[in-house]
Short mmCIF file of C-alpha atoms in Angstrom, two decimals:
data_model
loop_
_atom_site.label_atom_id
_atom_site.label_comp_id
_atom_site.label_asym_id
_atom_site.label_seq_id
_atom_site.Cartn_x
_atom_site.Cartn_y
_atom_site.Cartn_z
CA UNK A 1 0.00 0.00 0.00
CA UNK A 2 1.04 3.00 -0.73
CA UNK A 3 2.04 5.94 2.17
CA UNK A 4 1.63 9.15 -0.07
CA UNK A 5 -1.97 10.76 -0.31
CA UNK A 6 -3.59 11.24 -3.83
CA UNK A 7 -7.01 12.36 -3.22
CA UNK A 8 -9.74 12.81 -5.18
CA UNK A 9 -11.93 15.50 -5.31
CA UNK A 10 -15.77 15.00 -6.67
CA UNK A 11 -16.76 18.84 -6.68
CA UNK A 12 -20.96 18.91 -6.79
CA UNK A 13 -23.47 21.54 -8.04
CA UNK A 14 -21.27 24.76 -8.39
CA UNK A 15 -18.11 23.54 -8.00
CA UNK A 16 -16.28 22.58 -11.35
CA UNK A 17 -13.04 23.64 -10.89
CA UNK A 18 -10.04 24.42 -8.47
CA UNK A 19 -8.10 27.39 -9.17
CA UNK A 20 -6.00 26.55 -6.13
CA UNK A 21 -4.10 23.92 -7.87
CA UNK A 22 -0.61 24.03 -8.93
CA UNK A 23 0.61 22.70 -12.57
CA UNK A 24 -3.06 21.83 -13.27
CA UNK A 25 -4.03 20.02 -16.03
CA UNK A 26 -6.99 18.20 -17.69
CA UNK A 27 -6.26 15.04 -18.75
CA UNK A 28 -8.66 12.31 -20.03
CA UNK A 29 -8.92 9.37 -18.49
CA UNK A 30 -11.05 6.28 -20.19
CA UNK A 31 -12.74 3.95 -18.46
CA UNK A 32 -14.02 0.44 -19.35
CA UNK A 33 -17.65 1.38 -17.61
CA UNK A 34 -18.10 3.41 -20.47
CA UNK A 35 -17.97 7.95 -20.24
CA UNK A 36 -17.05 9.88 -16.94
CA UNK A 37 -18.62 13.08 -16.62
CA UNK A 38 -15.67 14.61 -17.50
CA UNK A 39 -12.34 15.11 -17.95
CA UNK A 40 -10.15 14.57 -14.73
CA UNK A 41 -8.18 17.95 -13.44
CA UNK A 42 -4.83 16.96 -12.06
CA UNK A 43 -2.88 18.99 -10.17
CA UNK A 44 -1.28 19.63 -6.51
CA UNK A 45 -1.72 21.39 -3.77
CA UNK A 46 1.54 22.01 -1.69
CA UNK A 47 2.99 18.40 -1.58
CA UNK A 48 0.07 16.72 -2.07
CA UNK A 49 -1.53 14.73 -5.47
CA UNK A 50 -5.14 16.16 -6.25
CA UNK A 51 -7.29 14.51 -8.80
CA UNK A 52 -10.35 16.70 -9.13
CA UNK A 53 -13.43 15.77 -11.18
CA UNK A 54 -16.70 18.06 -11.67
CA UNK A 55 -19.79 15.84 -11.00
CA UNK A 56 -22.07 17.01 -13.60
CA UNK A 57 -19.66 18.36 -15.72
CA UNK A 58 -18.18 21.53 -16.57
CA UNK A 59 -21.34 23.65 -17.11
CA UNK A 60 -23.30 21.69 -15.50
CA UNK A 61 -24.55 18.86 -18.09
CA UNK A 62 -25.34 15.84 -16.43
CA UNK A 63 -28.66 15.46 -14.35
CA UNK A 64 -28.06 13.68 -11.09
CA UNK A 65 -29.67 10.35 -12.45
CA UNK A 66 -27.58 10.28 -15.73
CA UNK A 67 -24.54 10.40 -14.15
CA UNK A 68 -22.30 7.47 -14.99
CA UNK A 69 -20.89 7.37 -11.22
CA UNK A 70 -19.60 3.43 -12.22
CA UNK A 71 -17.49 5.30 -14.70
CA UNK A 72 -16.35 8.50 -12.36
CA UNK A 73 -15.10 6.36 -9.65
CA UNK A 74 -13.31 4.02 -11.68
CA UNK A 75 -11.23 6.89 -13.61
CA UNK A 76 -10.42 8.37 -10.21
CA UNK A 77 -9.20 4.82 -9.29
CA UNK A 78 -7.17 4.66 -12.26
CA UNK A 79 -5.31 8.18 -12.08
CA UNK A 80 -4.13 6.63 -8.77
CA UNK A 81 -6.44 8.11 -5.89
CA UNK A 82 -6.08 7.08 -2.33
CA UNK A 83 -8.65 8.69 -0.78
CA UNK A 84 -11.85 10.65 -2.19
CA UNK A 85 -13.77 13.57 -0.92
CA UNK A 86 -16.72 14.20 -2.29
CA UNK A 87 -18.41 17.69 -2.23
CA UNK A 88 -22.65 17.57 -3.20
CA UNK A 89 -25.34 20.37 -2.45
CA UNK A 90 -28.11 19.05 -0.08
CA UNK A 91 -31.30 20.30 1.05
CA UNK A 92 -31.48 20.30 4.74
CA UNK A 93 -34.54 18.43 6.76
CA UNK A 94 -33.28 20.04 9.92
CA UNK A 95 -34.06 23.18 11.77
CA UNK A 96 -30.36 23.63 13.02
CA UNK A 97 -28.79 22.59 9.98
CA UNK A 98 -29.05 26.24 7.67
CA UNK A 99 -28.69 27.13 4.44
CA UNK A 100 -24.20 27.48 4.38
CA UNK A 101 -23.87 24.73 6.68
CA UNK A 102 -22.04 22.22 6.00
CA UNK A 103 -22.63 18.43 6.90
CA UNK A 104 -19.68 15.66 6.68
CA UNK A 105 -22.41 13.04 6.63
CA UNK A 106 -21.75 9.45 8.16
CA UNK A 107 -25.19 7.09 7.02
CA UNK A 108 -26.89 7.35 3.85
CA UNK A 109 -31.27 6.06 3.08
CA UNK A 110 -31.28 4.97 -0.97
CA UNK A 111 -34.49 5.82 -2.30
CA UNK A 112 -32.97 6.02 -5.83
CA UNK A 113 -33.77 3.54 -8.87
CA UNK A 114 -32.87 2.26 -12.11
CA UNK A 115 -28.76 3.27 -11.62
CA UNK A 116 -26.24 1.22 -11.93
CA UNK A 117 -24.81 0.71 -8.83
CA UNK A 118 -22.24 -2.13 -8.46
CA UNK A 119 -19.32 -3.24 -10.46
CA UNK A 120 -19.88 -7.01 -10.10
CA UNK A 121 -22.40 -9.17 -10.93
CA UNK A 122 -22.43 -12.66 -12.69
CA UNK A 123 -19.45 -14.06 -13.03
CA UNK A 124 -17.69 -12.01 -10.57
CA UNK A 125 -20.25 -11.93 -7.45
CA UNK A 126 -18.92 -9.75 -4.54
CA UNK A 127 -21.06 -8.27 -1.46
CA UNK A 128 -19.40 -5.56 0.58
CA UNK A 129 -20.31 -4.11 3.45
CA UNK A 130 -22.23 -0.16 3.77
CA UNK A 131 -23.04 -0.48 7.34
CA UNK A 132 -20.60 2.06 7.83
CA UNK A 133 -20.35 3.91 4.64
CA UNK A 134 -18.08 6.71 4.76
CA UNK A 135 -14.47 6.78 6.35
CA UNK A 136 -14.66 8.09 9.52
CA UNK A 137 -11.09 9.50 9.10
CA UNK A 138 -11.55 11.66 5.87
CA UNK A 139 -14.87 12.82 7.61
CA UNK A 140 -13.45 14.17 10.62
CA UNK A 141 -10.89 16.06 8.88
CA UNK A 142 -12.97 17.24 6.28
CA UNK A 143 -15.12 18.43 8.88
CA UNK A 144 -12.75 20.01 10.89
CA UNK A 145 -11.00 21.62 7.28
CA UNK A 146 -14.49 23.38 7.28
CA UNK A 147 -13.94 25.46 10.18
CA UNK A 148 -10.37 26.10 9.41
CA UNK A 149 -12.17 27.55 5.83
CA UNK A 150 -14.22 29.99 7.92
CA UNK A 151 -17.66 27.93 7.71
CA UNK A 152 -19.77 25.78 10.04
CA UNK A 153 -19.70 21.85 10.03
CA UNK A 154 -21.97 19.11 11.65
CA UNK A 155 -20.08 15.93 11.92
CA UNK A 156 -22.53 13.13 10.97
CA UNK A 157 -25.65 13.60 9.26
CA UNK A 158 -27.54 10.59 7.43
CA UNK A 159 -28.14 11.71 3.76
CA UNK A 160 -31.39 10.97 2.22
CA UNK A 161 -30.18 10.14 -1.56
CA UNK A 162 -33.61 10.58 -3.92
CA UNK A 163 -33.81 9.83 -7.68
CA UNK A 164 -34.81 13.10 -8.63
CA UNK A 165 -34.55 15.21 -10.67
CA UNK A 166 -37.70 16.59 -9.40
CA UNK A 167 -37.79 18.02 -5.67
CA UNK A 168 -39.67 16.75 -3.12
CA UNK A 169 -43.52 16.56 -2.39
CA UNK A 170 -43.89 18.13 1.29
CA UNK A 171 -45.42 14.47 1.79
CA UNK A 172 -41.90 13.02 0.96
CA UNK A 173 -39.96 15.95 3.08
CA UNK A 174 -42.16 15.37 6.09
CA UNK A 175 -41.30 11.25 6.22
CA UNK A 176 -37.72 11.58 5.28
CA UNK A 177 -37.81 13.38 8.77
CA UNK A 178 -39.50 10.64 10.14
CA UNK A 179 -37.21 8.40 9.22
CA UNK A 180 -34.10 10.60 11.19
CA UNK A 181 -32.85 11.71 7.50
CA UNK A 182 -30.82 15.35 8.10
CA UNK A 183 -30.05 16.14 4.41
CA UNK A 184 -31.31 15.04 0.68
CA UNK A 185 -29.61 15.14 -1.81
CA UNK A 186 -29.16 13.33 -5.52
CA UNK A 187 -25.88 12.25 -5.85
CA UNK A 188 -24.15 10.46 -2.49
CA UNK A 189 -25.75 7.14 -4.21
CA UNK A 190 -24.80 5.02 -5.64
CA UNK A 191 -21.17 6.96 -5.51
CA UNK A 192 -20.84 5.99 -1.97
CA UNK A 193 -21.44 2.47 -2.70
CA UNK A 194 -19.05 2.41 -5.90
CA UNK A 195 -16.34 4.05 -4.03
CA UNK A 196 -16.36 1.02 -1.74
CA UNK A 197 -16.51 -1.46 -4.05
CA UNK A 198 -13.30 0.06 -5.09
CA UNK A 199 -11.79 0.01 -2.00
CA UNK A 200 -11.54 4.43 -1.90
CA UNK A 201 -11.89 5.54 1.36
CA UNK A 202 -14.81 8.01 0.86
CA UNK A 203 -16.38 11.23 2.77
CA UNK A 204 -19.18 13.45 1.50
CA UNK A 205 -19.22 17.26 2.33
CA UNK A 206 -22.90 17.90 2.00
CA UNK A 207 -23.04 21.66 1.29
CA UNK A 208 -26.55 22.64 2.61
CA UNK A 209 -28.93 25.18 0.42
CA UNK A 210 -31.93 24.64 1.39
CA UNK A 211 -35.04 23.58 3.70
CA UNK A 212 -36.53 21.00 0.78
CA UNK A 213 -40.91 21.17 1.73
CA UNK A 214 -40.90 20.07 5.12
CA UNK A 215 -41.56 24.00 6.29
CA UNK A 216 -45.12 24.18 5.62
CA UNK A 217 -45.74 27.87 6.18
CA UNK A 218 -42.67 28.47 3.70
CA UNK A 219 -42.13 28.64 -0.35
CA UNK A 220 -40.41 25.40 -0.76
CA UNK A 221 -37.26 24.71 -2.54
CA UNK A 222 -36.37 25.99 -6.31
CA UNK A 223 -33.46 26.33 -8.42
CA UNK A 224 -33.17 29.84 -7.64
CA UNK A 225 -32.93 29.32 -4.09
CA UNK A 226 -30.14 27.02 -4.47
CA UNK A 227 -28.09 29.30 -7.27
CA UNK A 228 -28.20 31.97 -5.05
CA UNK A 229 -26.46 29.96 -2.04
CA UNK A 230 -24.47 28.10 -4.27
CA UNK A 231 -22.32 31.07 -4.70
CA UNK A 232 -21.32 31.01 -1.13
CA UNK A 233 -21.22 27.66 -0.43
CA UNK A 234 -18.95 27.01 -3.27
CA UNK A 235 -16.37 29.79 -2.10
CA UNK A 236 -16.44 27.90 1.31
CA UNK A 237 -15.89 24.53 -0.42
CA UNK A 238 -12.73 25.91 -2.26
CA UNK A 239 -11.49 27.05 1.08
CA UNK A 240 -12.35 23.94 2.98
CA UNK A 241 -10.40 21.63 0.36
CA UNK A 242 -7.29 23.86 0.38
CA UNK A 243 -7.59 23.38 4.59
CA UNK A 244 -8.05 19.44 4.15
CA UNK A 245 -5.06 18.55 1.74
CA UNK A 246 -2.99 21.45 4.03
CA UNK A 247 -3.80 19.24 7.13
CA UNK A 248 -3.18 15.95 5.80
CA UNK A 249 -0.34 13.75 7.68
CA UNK A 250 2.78 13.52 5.72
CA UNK A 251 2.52 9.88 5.58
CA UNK A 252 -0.74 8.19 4.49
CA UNK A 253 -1.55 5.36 7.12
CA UNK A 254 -3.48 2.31 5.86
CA UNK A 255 -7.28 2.22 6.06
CA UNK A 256 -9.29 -0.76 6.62
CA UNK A 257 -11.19 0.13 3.56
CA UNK A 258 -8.40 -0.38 1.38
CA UNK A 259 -8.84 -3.90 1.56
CA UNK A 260 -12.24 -3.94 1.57
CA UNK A 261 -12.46 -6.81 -1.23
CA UNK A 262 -11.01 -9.34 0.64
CA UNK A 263 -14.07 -10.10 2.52
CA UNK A 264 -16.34 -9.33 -0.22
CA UNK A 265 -15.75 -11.62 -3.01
CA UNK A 266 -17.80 -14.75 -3.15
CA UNK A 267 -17.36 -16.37 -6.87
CA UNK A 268 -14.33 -18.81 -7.05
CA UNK A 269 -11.60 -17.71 -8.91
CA UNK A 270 -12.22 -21.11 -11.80
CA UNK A 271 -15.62 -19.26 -12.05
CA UNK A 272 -14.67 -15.89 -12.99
CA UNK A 273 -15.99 -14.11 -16.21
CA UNK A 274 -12.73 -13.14 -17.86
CA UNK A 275 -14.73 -10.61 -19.99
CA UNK A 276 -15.92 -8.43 -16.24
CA UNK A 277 -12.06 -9.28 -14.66
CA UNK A 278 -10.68 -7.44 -17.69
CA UNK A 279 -13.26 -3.75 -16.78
CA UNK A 280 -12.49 -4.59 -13.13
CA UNK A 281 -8.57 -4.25 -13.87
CA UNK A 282 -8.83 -0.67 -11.75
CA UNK A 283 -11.39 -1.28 -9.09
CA UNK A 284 -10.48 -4.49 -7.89
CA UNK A 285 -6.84 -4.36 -9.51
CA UNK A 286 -4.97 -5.17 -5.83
CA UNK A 287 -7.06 -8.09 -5.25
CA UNK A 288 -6.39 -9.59 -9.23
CA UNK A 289 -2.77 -8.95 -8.61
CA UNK A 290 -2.75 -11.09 -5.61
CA UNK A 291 -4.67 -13.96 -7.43
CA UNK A 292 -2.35 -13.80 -10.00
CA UNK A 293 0.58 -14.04 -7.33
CA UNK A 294 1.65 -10.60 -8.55
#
């Protein structure tokens, strides 16, 4: 395992670049689960490696459930990420949790459908486990990078992740808050999920923008609610992400995550599809090596 940090940076709704990095670069990086969303900006900050990729897209393309997140976390894994932060705009279901607030999230409800969300299936049958989703070491220093950025952080949060791209009815808000949700949002799934099946330690920043419908004496959410905090929050988020890479140990310890696969897999190795092995090269490259005696 490696000791030096390269982490990746999935910047959400109004964040599509980083002008803080040094001998930046976008490079294109292909991936065998078809297009990414975009090009991959590579750069540094200080000492560190920073792979930064915009969610949607520069300008804002893709809509949350035609992202190809299969294909973003797999070219992150192959331009040699450690570690990933993710950055996504949420609406808050919480009275204390305001518009610029910001929640490193720690459990995640998937109410999303019809996306891809696993790299295996037959032929190469793996089962990892989400009871703890995020790492709980990026989170705390990602929340703890907010403060240092001037903003306010919760640390944990469970993230309601809807299909969208519609907003909620005030039906929906009311039992997401039922069911202890803090924040919705449309993109920490299946990405969380992938992420692990790639063994990337993984932390979502969910910038908040919003009170979705649960407020029902109150206009609920639109687009131009969320532009106009976006603005902000995005400022902060640029900020915060200089202060996380800044406060990074020099030396990358190893994460239980990063072996993640070797508890997961279930297919014998006579039984594998050479046809998936050959796409899963990246995301489940350590554990091939090792079968191979490499």
């Amino acid at each position: 395992m490696s000791s030096e940090w390269t982490i990746g940076i999935i910047g959400g709704s109004g964040l599509y670049a980083l002008d803080s990095l040094e001998d930046a670069q976008w490079i294109g990086v292909k991936s065998s689960f078809g297009e990414p969303s975009d090009e991959i900006l590579c750069g540094r900050i200080g000492d560190v490696r920073v792979r930064f990729l915009p969610r949607h897209g520069r300008g804002h393309r893709i809509a949350p459930g035609e992202l190809n997140a299969r294909a973003n976390i797999d070219v992150l894994k192959r331009a040699g990420c450690t570690d990933v932060l993710a950055i996504s705009a949420v609406g808050s279901l919480r009275e204390e949790l305001p518009p610029g607030h910001f929640v490193a999230v720690d459990q995640f409800i998937d109410r999303t459908k019809a996306r891809a969300d696993s790299f295996f299936g037959s032929g190469f049958v793996a089962h990892v486990s989400m009871a703890n989703p995020v790492c709980p070491r990026l989170s705390k220093m990602a929340a703890a990078a907010v403060g240092k950025g001037g903003g306010k952080a919760t640390l944990g949060g469970t993230y309601l992740a809807m299909e969208g791209p519609q907003f909620s009815t005030r039906a929906e808000s009311r039992l997401y808050r039922e069911w202890g949700a803090d924040v919705i949002g449309m993109t920490g799934f299946p990405e969380a999920r992938l992420a692990r099946e790639a063994e990337l330690p993984y932390a979502l920043l969910g910038m908040v923008t919003d009170y979705d419908a649960w407020r029902e004496n109150e206009k609920p959410v639109d687009v131009s609610e969320v532009i106009e905090q976006m603005g902000s929050n995005s400022a902060l988020a640029r900020k915060t992400i200089e202060a996380f890479v800044a406060a990074l140990p020099e030396k990358r310890a190893p994460s239980p995550i990063d072996t993640t696969l070797d508890d997961a897999v279930i297919t014998a190795p006579d039984n594998h599809d050479p046809q998936l092995v050959a796409r899963l090269d990246a995301v489940a490259g350590r554990l091939l090596r090792m079968a191979r005696g490499q």
